């Protein structure tokens, strides 16, 4: 009660820092909100072990290149060269598993293809589609590190997956279609009238296409063959996984020196060799996630710096103006820590009251405009894409409470530091000196 009366009596000195805290609380909440969304999305597990996984993309010379050889441009010759390139890659002693991805069917690829799936009751789910070509000794699930939704063990697809026109779906897809992840053996359709059926061969854990976003319903299908065309190398890259314990830098050096020259066959040449993580960093930069985070960090840092300077200045003036009070408290036996805690409590009350008032404005803004969504590459899919409510950033109260607590903690820590610096200096003055100065 005494503390509140003292703050009220000194309201003229406190009004400016109070208004600054009021504005800063609202501004900082709005800055931290998208940071929370983006960071939370990035922290969602990939859904599989993608360490040591690489994408080898082939380019093809066309008549505009001096290296173009028209004799190597027939489909038969192209396919023979392509098969030999694949053989050379999969027989590298460092390679554990490989697959042929079709049309950007690997994480963080710029290409994105989708399909509609229906259950027997014509319930529709829009899913992303990964397609692969089952060449000899290939293993798509092993190369991507997919995990079984029920056991968490490495996923295994049937050997006749492609021949039987089967499909593998993510746990998200299974839950939306059947209400359970135990969907193996059930049938999904590509049309609401039950045409183009696929038997579910396996259900795997949610798998993220974009590392900076949330997992999206995913379906995996197989393509019987590779059409030989001018862009075959780009459209059908080779994805492979290194064996456990292989040094990536040593492998890449050996690959460039010993393997890559043998891959320059006919009109094919090696265009790029990048890891899944490289594609993730590139996509985060291209989609604006990296720059968005940098901007939000800069804005948040600016707001906290303003609060810090305001608290230092305010309490420096207040501590000097209350030297007599400090001297009396010290003379009566109060230790430095007790006197400092008195000032820190005053700062805490101001921060808490100002932040509570700013939350009223925040709640109104959130009610009108909604929460920040960060940067989302899938917004073009439309409003029919329902968010996965298993993630707290997609639920109203957990989202609001987490951002509120993070903002309050940042405000209080900076205010604590900004108050402690001038107050700790003031309480070091001897009681006699403080009283003599007054």
Short mmCIF file of C-alpha atoms in Angstrom, two decimals:
data_model
loop_
_atom_site.label_atom_id
_atom_site.label_comp_id
_atom_site.label_asym_id
_atom_site.label_seq_id
_atom_site.Cartn_x
_atom_site.Cartn_y
_atom_site.Cartn_z
CA UNK A 1 0.00 0.00 0.00
CA UNK A 2 2.85 2.37 0.87
CA UNK A 3 4.50 1.50 -2.42
CA UNK A 4 1.40 2.34 -4.43
CA UNK A 5 0.96 5.63 -2.57
CA UNK A 6 4.57 6.50 -3.25
CA UNK A 7 4.17 5.75 -6.95
CA UNK A 8 1.05 7.91 -7.05
CA UNK A 9 2.79 10.80 -5.30
CA UNK A 10 5.59 10.60 -7.86
CA UNK A 11 3.23 10.22 -10.81
CA UNK A 12 4.65 13.27 -12.60
CA UNK A 13 8.06 11.62 -12.70
CA UNK A 14 6.59 8.24 -13.65
CA UNK A 15 4.12 9.23 -16.36
CA UNK A 16 6.59 9.29 -19.25
CA UNK A 17 8.19 5.96 -18.51
CA UNK A 18 4.71 4.52 -17.91
CA UNK A 19 3.52 5.71 -21.32
CA UNK A 20 6.69 4.32 -22.89
CA UNK A 21 6.06 0.96 -21.26
CA UNK A 22 2.45 1.05 -22.43
CA UNK A 23 3.40 1.62 -26.07
CA UNK A 24 6.39 -0.72 -25.91
CA UNK A 25 4.28 -3.52 -24.44
CA UNK A 26 1.87 -3.38 -27.36
CA UNK A 27 4.63 -2.97 -29.97
CA UNK A 28 6.76 -5.77 -28.52
CA UNK A 29 3.79 -8.17 -28.40
CA UNK A 30 3.16 -7.58 -32.09
CA UNK A 31 6.85 -8.11 -32.85
CA UNK A 32 7.21 -11.32 -30.83
CA UNK A 33 4.00 -12.86 -32.23
CA UNK A 34 5.37 -13.64 -35.74
CA UNK A 35 8.72 -14.65 -34.23
CA UNK A 36 6.90 -17.20 -32.08
CA UNK A 37 5.00 -18.56 -35.08
CA UNK A 38 8.04 -18.80 -37.36
CA UNK A 39 10.35 -20.31 -34.74
CA UNK A 40 7.67 -22.76 -33.56
CA UNK A 41 7.10 -23.93 -37.12
CA UNK A 42 10.81 -24.41 -37.70
CA UNK A 43 11.13 -26.42 -34.48
CA UNK A 44 8.49 -28.93 -35.59
CA UNK A 45 10.37 -32.17 -36.35
CA UNK A 46 11.03 -32.88 -40.00
CA UNK A 47 9.25 -36.21 -39.68
CA UNK A 48 12.28 -38.24 -40.67
CA UNK A 49 16.04 -38.32 -40.47
CA UNK A 50 17.28 -36.14 -43.33
CA UNK A 51 20.90 -35.88 -42.24
CA UNK A 52 23.33 -36.79 -44.96
CA UNK A 53 20.67 -36.77 -47.69
CA UNK A 54 21.59 -35.15 -51.02
CA UNK A 55 19.84 -34.23 -54.24
CA UNK A 56 21.79 -34.63 -57.48
CA UNK A 57 20.21 -32.65 -60.31
CA UNK A 58 21.28 -33.24 -63.89
CA UNK A 59 21.28 -30.64 -66.62
CA UNK A 60 20.98 -31.32 -70.35
CA UNK A 61 22.64 -29.58 -73.25
CA UNK A 62 20.30 -28.39 -75.99
CA UNK A 63 21.09 -26.93 -79.43
CA UNK A 64 21.87 -23.55 -77.84
CA UNK A 65 24.96 -25.07 -76.16
CA UNK A 66 28.25 -25.62 -77.95
CA UNK A 67 28.57 -28.97 -76.12
CA UNK A 68 25.30 -30.27 -77.56
CA UNK A 69 25.60 -33.52 -79.51
CA UNK A 70 22.52 -34.30 -81.67
CA UNK A 71 23.56 -37.95 -81.91
CA UNK A 72 22.99 -38.31 -78.15
CA UNK A 73 19.48 -36.84 -78.25
CA UNK A 74 17.37 -39.92 -78.97
CA UNK A 75 15.21 -41.31 -76.15
CA UNK A 76 16.99 -44.68 -76.28
CA UNK A 77 20.48 -43.18 -75.96
CA UNK A 78 19.37 -40.70 -73.29
CA UNK A 79 17.87 -43.47 -71.17
CA UNK A 80 21.01 -45.60 -71.44
CA UNK A 81 23.11 -42.65 -70.24
CA UNK A 82 20.66 -41.86 -67.46
CA UNK A 83 20.68 -45.46 -66.21
CA UNK A 84 24.47 -45.51 -66.16
CA UNK A 85 24.57 -42.22 -64.23
CA UNK A 86 22.18 -43.66 -61.64
CA UNK A 87 24.27 -46.83 -61.39
CA UNK A 88 27.44 -44.86 -60.77
CA UNK A 89 25.76 -42.90 -57.98
CA UNK A 90 24.10 -45.82 -56.21
CA UNK A 91 27.27 -47.93 -56.30
CA UNK A 92 29.34 -45.31 -54.49
CA UNK A 93 30.61 -47.01 -51.33
CA UNK A 94 29.38 -44.10 -49.21
CA UNK A 95 25.75 -44.32 -50.45
CA UNK A 96 23.30 -46.22 -48.24
CA UNK A 97 20.06 -45.74 -50.21
CA UNK A 98 18.79 -43.84 -53.22
CA UNK A 99 15.62 -43.03 -55.13
CA UNK A 100 14.50 -41.09 -58.19
CA UNK A 101 12.31 -38.17 -57.20
CA UNK A 102 9.80 -36.85 -59.72
CA UNK A 103 8.82 -33.22 -60.16
CA UNK A 104 10.43 -31.77 -57.05
CA UNK A 105 9.28 -34.49 -54.69
CA UNK A 106 11.78 -33.73 -51.95
CA UNK A 107 11.85 -31.29 -49.02
CA UNK A 108 12.19 -27.57 -49.79
CA UNK A 109 12.02 -28.05 -53.55
CA UNK A 110 10.50 -25.11 -55.38
CA UNK A 111 8.06 -27.44 -57.15
CA UNK A 112 4.89 -28.40 -55.31
CA UNK A 113 2.27 -30.80 -56.67
CA UNK A 114 -0.94 -31.75 -54.95
CA UNK A 115 -3.78 -34.21 -55.29
CA UNK A 116 -7.24 -34.69 -53.87
CA UNK A 117 -8.02 -37.85 -51.93
CA UNK A 118 -11.43 -39.13 -50.89
CA UNK A 119 -12.58 -41.86 -48.55
CA UNK A 120 -15.57 -44.13 -49.17
CA UNK A 121 -17.90 -41.42 -47.83
CA UNK A 122 -16.54 -38.85 -50.31
CA UNK A 123 -14.77 -36.89 -47.58
CA UNK A 124 -12.11 -34.82 -49.37
CA UNK A 125 -8.58 -34.07 -48.23
CA UNK A 126 -6.17 -31.98 -50.25
CA UNK A 127 -2.69 -33.47 -49.96
CA UNK A 128 0.72 -32.79 -51.35
CA UNK A 129 2.00 -35.54 -53.60
CA UNK A 130 5.50 -37.01 -53.66
CA UNK A 131 6.16 -39.21 -56.68
CA UNK A 132 9.15 -41.44 -57.20
CA UNK A 133 10.34 -43.94 -59.81
CA UNK A 134 11.20 -47.41 -58.40
CA UNK A 135 14.37 -48.23 -60.30
CA UNK A 136 16.36 -51.37 -59.34
CA UNK A 137 17.62 -51.37 -55.72
CA UNK A 138 16.00 -48.02 -54.97
CA UNK A 139 14.34 -47.41 -51.59
CA UNK A 140 12.45 -44.14 -51.36
CA UNK A 141 11.36 -44.49 -47.71
CA UNK A 142 14.88 -45.33 -46.55
CA UNK A 143 16.48 -42.56 -48.58
CA UNK A 144 14.12 -39.94 -47.13
CA UNK A 145 14.26 -41.34 -43.60
CA UNK A 146 10.49 -41.79 -43.34
CA UNK A 147 9.21 -43.23 -40.07
CA UNK A 148 6.22 -45.46 -39.41
CA UNK A 149 3.40 -43.49 -37.75
CA UNK A 150 2.67 -46.22 -35.19
CA UNK A 151 6.10 -47.57 -34.27
CA UNK A 152 8.45 -44.73 -35.19
CA UNK A 153 10.71 -47.24 -36.92
CA UNK A 154 12.04 -46.74 -40.46
CA UNK A 155 9.21 -47.05 -42.96
CA UNK A 156 9.22 -49.92 -45.44
CA UNK A 157 7.20 -49.87 -48.66
CA UNK A 158 6.16 -53.12 -50.38
CA UNK A 159 8.31 -54.30 -53.26
CA UNK A 160 5.26 -54.25 -55.55
CA UNK A 161 4.18 -50.78 -54.43
CA UNK A 162 4.21 -49.39 -57.99
CA UNK A 163 2.74 -52.45 -59.72
CA UNK A 164 -0.30 -52.55 -57.42
CA UNK A 165 -0.92 -48.79 -57.68
CA UNK A 166 -0.62 -48.44 -53.91
CA UNK A 167 -0.23 -45.26 -51.91
CA UNK A 168 1.46 -44.23 -48.66
CA UNK A 169 -0.02 -41.37 -46.66
CA UNK A 170 1.08 -39.25 -43.75
CA UNK A 171 -0.55 -39.44 -40.34
CA UNK A 172 -2.25 -36.09 -40.97
CA UNK A 173 -3.83 -37.43 -44.15
CA UNK A 174 -4.97 -40.62 -42.42
CA UNK A 175 -6.50 -38.76 -39.49
CA UNK A 176 -8.48 -36.45 -41.74
CA UNK A 177 -9.72 -39.25 -43.99
CA UNK A 178 -10.29 -42.04 -41.47
CA UNK A 179 -9.95 -40.51 -38.01
CA UNK A 180 -7.08 -42.86 -37.17
CA UNK A 181 -3.49 -43.52 -38.22
CA UNK A 182 -4.27 -47.25 -38.44
CA UNK A 183 -5.28 -46.87 -42.07
CA UNK A 184 -3.04 -49.47 -43.76
CA UNK A 185 -5.14 -51.68 -46.03
CA UNK A 186 -7.91 -49.13 -46.49
CA UNK A 187 -8.76 -47.59 -49.84
CA UNK A 188 -8.63 -43.97 -50.95
CA UNK A 189 -9.89 -42.54 -54.20
CA UNK A 190 -8.91 -39.64 -56.45
CA UNK A 191 -12.51 -38.66 -57.20
CA UNK A 192 -15.65 -38.41 -55.03
CA UNK A 193 -17.35 -41.11 -57.16
CA UNK A 194 -14.70 -43.67 -56.15
CA UNK A 195 -12.63 -43.68 -59.30
CA UNK A 196 -8.88 -44.37 -59.39
CA UNK A 197 -8.65 -46.31 -56.11
CA UNK A 198 -5.41 -46.73 -54.16
CA UNK A 199 -4.82 -49.15 -51.31
CA UNK A 200 -2.96 -47.57 -48.40
CA UNK A 201 0.29 -49.50 -48.03
CA UNK A 202 1.69 -47.56 -45.07
CA UNK A 203 1.14 -44.54 -42.85
CA UNK A 204 4.16 -42.43 -41.92
CA UNK A 205 4.75 -39.62 -39.49
CA UNK A 206 3.97 -36.04 -40.63
CA UNK A 207 6.71 -34.99 -43.03
CA UNK A 208 7.58 -31.36 -43.69
CA UNK A 209 8.06 -30.20 -47.25
CA UNK A 210 9.12 -26.70 -46.16
CA UNK A 211 11.39 -26.67 -43.12
CA UNK A 212 10.10 -23.24 -42.05
CA UNK A 213 6.44 -24.26 -42.14
CA UNK A 214 4.14 -26.81 -40.63
CA UNK A 215 3.70 -30.28 -42.11
CA UNK A 216 0.99 -30.55 -44.73
CA UNK A 217 -1.03 -33.71 -45.55
CA UNK A 218 1.21 -35.79 -47.79
CA UNK A 219 0.73 -38.77 -50.09
CA UNK A 220 3.42 -40.85 -51.81
CA UNK A 221 2.82 -42.56 -55.15
CA UNK A 222 5.08 -44.33 -57.62
CA UNK A 223 5.59 -43.61 -61.30
CA UNK A 224 6.28 -46.58 -63.56
CA UNK A 225 8.90 -45.02 -65.83
CA UNK A 226 10.91 -41.93 -66.67
CA UNK A 227 10.02 -40.15 -69.90
CA UNK A 228 13.08 -39.01 -71.81
CA UNK A 229 12.59 -35.35 -72.68
CA UNK A 230 14.67 -32.13 -72.76
CA UNK A 231 14.28 -31.57 -69.01
CA UNK A 232 14.51 -35.13 -67.70
CA UNK A 233 17.62 -34.38 -65.65
CA UNK A 234 15.94 -31.49 -63.86
CA UNK A 235 12.56 -33.17 -63.40
CA UNK A 236 13.96 -36.49 -62.17
CA UNK A 237 16.83 -35.81 -59.77
CA UNK A 238 18.65 -38.56 -57.89
CA UNK A 239 18.16 -38.46 -54.12
CA UNK A 240 20.56 -40.49 -52.01
CA UNK A 241 21.52 -40.98 -48.37
CA UNK A 242 25.05 -41.39 -47.05
CA UNK A 243 25.91 -44.22 -44.72
CA UNK A 244 26.22 -43.57 -41.02
CA UNK A 245 29.62 -42.18 -40.08
CA UNK A 246 30.56 -40.91 -43.55
CA UNK A 247 32.24 -37.50 -43.45
CA UNK A 248 30.16 -35.28 -45.77
CA UNK A 249 33.04 -32.96 -46.63
CA UNK A 250 35.32 -35.85 -47.52
CA UNK A 251 32.59 -37.45 -49.61
CA UNK A 252 31.83 -34.25 -51.52
CA UNK A 253 35.53 -33.76 -52.27
CA UNK A 254 35.89 -37.34 -53.52
CA UNK A 255 32.63 -37.10 -55.46
CA UNK A 256 33.76 -33.97 -57.31
CA UNK A 257 37.16 -35.42 -58.13
CA UNK A 258 36.35 -39.05 -58.92
CA UNK A 259 32.61 -39.56 -59.52
CA UNK A 260 31.32 -36.41 -61.15
CA UNK A 261 33.52 -36.66 -64.29
CA UNK A 262 31.94 -40.04 -65.06
CA UNK A 263 28.45 -38.52 -64.86
CA UNK A 264 29.07 -36.21 -67.81
CA UNK A 265 27.54 -38.51 -70.39
CA UNK A 266 25.93 -37.64 -73.72
CA UNK A 267 24.06 -34.40 -73.26
CA UNK A 268 23.77 -34.88 -69.49
CA UNK A 269 25.93 -32.94 -67.04
CA UNK A 270 25.85 -32.40 -63.27
CA UNK A 271 23.88 -29.26 -62.52
CA UNK A 272 23.76 -29.19 -58.70
CA UNK A 273 24.50 -31.39 -55.72
CA UNK A 274 22.93 -30.07 -52.53
CA UNK A 275 21.85 -31.52 -49.22
CA UNK A 276 18.32 -31.35 -47.86
CA UNK A 277 19.55 -28.80 -45.30
CA UNK A 278 21.03 -26.64 -48.09
CA UNK A 279 17.67 -26.62 -49.83
CA UNK A 280 16.03 -25.69 -46.51
CA UNK A 281 18.27 -22.67 -46.00
CA UNK A 282 17.80 -21.57 -49.60
CA UNK A 283 14.02 -21.91 -49.43
CA UNK A 284 13.81 -20.04 -46.12
CA UNK A 285 15.68 -17.15 -47.72
CA UNK A 286 13.72 -17.23 -50.96
CA UNK A 287 10.32 -17.41 -49.25
CA UNK A 288 11.11 -14.46 -46.97
CA UNK A 289 11.25 -16.39 -43.68
CA UNK A 290 14.90 -15.51 -43.00
CA UNK A 291 14.43 -11.81 -43.75
CA UNK A 292 11.17 -11.73 -41.78
CA UNK A 293 12.94 -13.09 -38.72
CA UNK A 294 15.80 -10.64 -39.12
CA UNK A 295 13.36 -7.74 -39.33
CA UNK A 296 11.38 -8.87 -36.30
CA UNK A 297 14.56 -9.38 -34.26
CA UNK A 298 15.73 -5.88 -35.21
CA UNK A 299 12.37 -4.31 -34.28
CA UNK A 300 12.27 -6.21 -31.01
CA UNK A 301 15.82 -5.22 -30.18
CA UNK A 302 15.01 -1.57 -30.88
CA UNK A 303 11.95 -1.67 -28.61
CA UNK A 304 13.91 -3.30 -25.78
CA UNK A 305 16.75 -0.79 -26.17
CA UNK A 306 14.26 2.08 -25.83
CA UNK A 307 12.81 0.51 -22.69
CA UNK A 308 16.26 -0.06 -21.25
CA UNK A 309 17.38 3.52 -21.84
CA UNK A 310 14.10 4.86 -20.49
CA UNK A 311 14.35 2.83 -17.29
CA UNK A 312 18.01 3.76 -16.77
CA UNK A 313 17.29 7.46 -17.21
CA UNK A 314 14.16 7.46 -15.09
CA UNK A 315 15.59 5.56 -12.15
CA UNK A 316 18.89 7.42 -12.32
CA UNK A 317 16.98 10.66 -11.77
CA UNK A 318 14.73 9.10 -9.15
CA UNK A 319 17.62 7.55 -7.24
CA UNK A 320 19.47 10.88 -7.13
CA UNK A 321 16.30 12.71 -6.08
CA UNK A 322 15.72 10.21 -3.25
CA UNK A 323 19.21 10.14 -1.80
CA UNK A 324 17.86 11.37 1.54
CA UNK A 325 15.34 8.50 1.64
CA UNK A 326 18.09 6.03 0.76
CA UNK A 327 20.33 7.46 3.48
CA UNK A 328 17.60 7.23 6.12
CA UNK A 329 16.80 3.62 5.18
CA UNK A 330 20.48 2.71 5.33
CA UNK A 331 20.91 4.52 8.67
CA UNK A 332 17.98 2.55 10.09
CA UNK A 333 19.76 -0.68 9.23
CA UNK A 334 18.35 -1.51 5.81
CA UNK A 335 20.92 -3.32 3.67
CA UNK A 336 21.77 -2.44 0.12
CA UNK A 337 19.77 -5.37 -1.19
CA UNK A 338 16.62 -4.33 0.66
CA UNK A 339 16.81 -0.75 -0.62
CA UNK A 340 17.48 -1.96 -4.16
CA UNK A 341 14.54 -4.37 -4.00
CA UNK A 342 12.29 -1.45 -3.07
CA UNK A 343 13.16 0.33 -6.32
CA UNK A 344 12.95 -2.90 -8.31
CA UNK A 345 9.47 -3.54 -6.90
CA UNK A 346 8.41 -0.08 -8.05
CA UNK A 347 9.69 -0.89 -11.54
CA UNK A 348 7.89 -4.23 -11.51
CA UNK A 349 4.59 -2.59 -10.58
CA UNK A 350 4.91 -0.04 -13.38
CA UNK A 351 5.83 -2.70 -15.95
CA UNK A 352 2.99 -5.00 -14.88
CA UNK A 353 0.28 -2.32 -14.82
CA UNK A 354 1.40 -0.80 -18.13
CA UNK A 355 1.58 -4.23 -19.78
CA UNK A 356 -1.84 -5.25 -18.45
CA UNK A 357 -3.35 -2.13 -20.02
CA UNK A 358 -1.52 -2.69 -23.31
CA UNK A 359 -2.94 -6.25 -23.43
CA UNK A 360 -6.43 -4.76 -23.69
CA UNK A 361 -5.41 -3.14 -26.98
CA UNK A 362 -3.58 -6.29 -28.08
CA UNK A 363 -6.65 -8.45 -27.43
CA UNK A 364 -8.80 -6.11 -29.51
CA UNK A 365 -6.32 -6.14 -32.42
CA UNK A 366 -6.05 -9.94 -32.30
CA UNK A 367 -9.84 -10.23 -32.25
CA UNK A 368 -10.17 -8.03 -35.32
CA UNK A 369 -7.19 -9.10 -37.45
CA UNK A 370 -6.17 -12.46 -35.99
CA UNK A 371 -2.75 -13.76 -35.07
CA UNK A 372 0.36 -13.37 -37.16
CA UNK A 373 0.87 -16.21 -39.62
CA UNK A 374 4.50 -15.49 -40.37
CA UNK A 375 5.42 -16.36 -43.95
CA UNK A 376 3.46 -19.16 -45.58
CA UNK A 377 4.24 -20.54 -49.03
CA UNK A 378 0.96 -22.45 -49.14
CA UNK A 379 -1.44 -19.49 -48.93
CA UNK A 380 -2.31 -19.97 -52.59
CA UNK A 381 -4.12 -23.19 -51.67
CA UNK A 382 -6.95 -21.06 -50.35
CA UNK A 383 -8.99 -20.82 -47.19
CA UNK A 384 -10.09 -24.45 -47.42
CA UNK A 385 -6.78 -25.57 -45.93
CA UNK A 386 -7.57 -26.10 -42.25
CA UNK A 387 -4.70 -25.64 -39.79
CA UNK A 388 -3.54 -28.60 -37.72
CA UNK A 389 -4.87 -27.85 -34.24
CA UNK A 390 -2.39 -30.20 -32.60
CA UNK A 391 0.16 -27.39 -32.76
CA UNK A 392 -0.25 -24.76 -29.99
CA UNK A 393 0.52 -21.86 -32.35
CA UNK A 394 -2.71 -22.72 -34.20
CA UNK A 395 -4.93 -22.62 -31.09
CA UNK A 396 -6.28 -19.35 -29.69
CA UNK A 397 -5.53 -19.46 -26.00
CA UNK A 398 -2.19 -21.33 -26.02
CA UNK A 399 -0.95 -18.98 -28.76
CA UNK A 400 -2.09 -15.85 -26.91
CA UNK A 401 -0.76 -16.98 -23.54
CA UNK A 402 2.65 -18.03 -24.85
CA UNK A 403 3.25 -14.75 -26.71
CA UNK A 404 1.94 -12.79 -23.71
CA UNK A 405 4.33 -14.55 -21.31
CA UNK A 406 7.29 -14.21 -23.68
CA UNK A 407 6.64 -10.49 -24.11
CA UNK A 408 6.19 -9.93 -20.39
CA UNK A 409 9.41 -11.80 -19.61
CA UNK A 410 11.35 -9.71 -22.15
CA UNK A 411 9.86 -6.47 -20.81
CA UNK A 412 10.57 -7.33 -17.20
CA UNK A 413 14.12 -8.54 -17.76
CA UNK A 414 15.08 -5.38 -19.64
CA UNK A 415 13.29 -3.17 -17.10
CA UNK A 416 15.05 -5.06 -14.28
CA UNK A 417 18.45 -4.45 -15.85
CA UNK A 418 17.64 -0.84 -16.64
CA UNK A 419 16.55 -0.24 -13.05
CA UNK A 420 19.32 -2.18 -11.34
CA UNK A 421 22.20 -0.26 -12.95
CA UNK A 422 21.41 3.23 -11.51
CA UNK A 423 19.93 1.88 -8.26
CA UNK A 424 22.92 -0.34 -7.47
CA UNK A 425 25.14 2.72 -7.87
CA UNK A 426 22.94 4.84 -5.61
CA UNK A 427 22.74 2.33 -2.71
CA UNK A 428 26.54 2.05 -2.56
CA UNK A 429 26.73 5.58 -1.16
CA UNK A 430 27.37 5.64 2.60
CA UNK A 431 24.36 6.78 4.72
CA UNK A 432 26.29 9.69 6.20
CA UNK A 433 27.31 10.94 2.75
CA UNK A 434 23.74 10.68 1.43
CA UNK A 435 22.32 12.62 4.38
CA UNK A 436 25.11 15.25 4.26
CA UNK A 437 24.44 15.88 0.56
CA UNK A 438 20.82 16.58 1.35
#
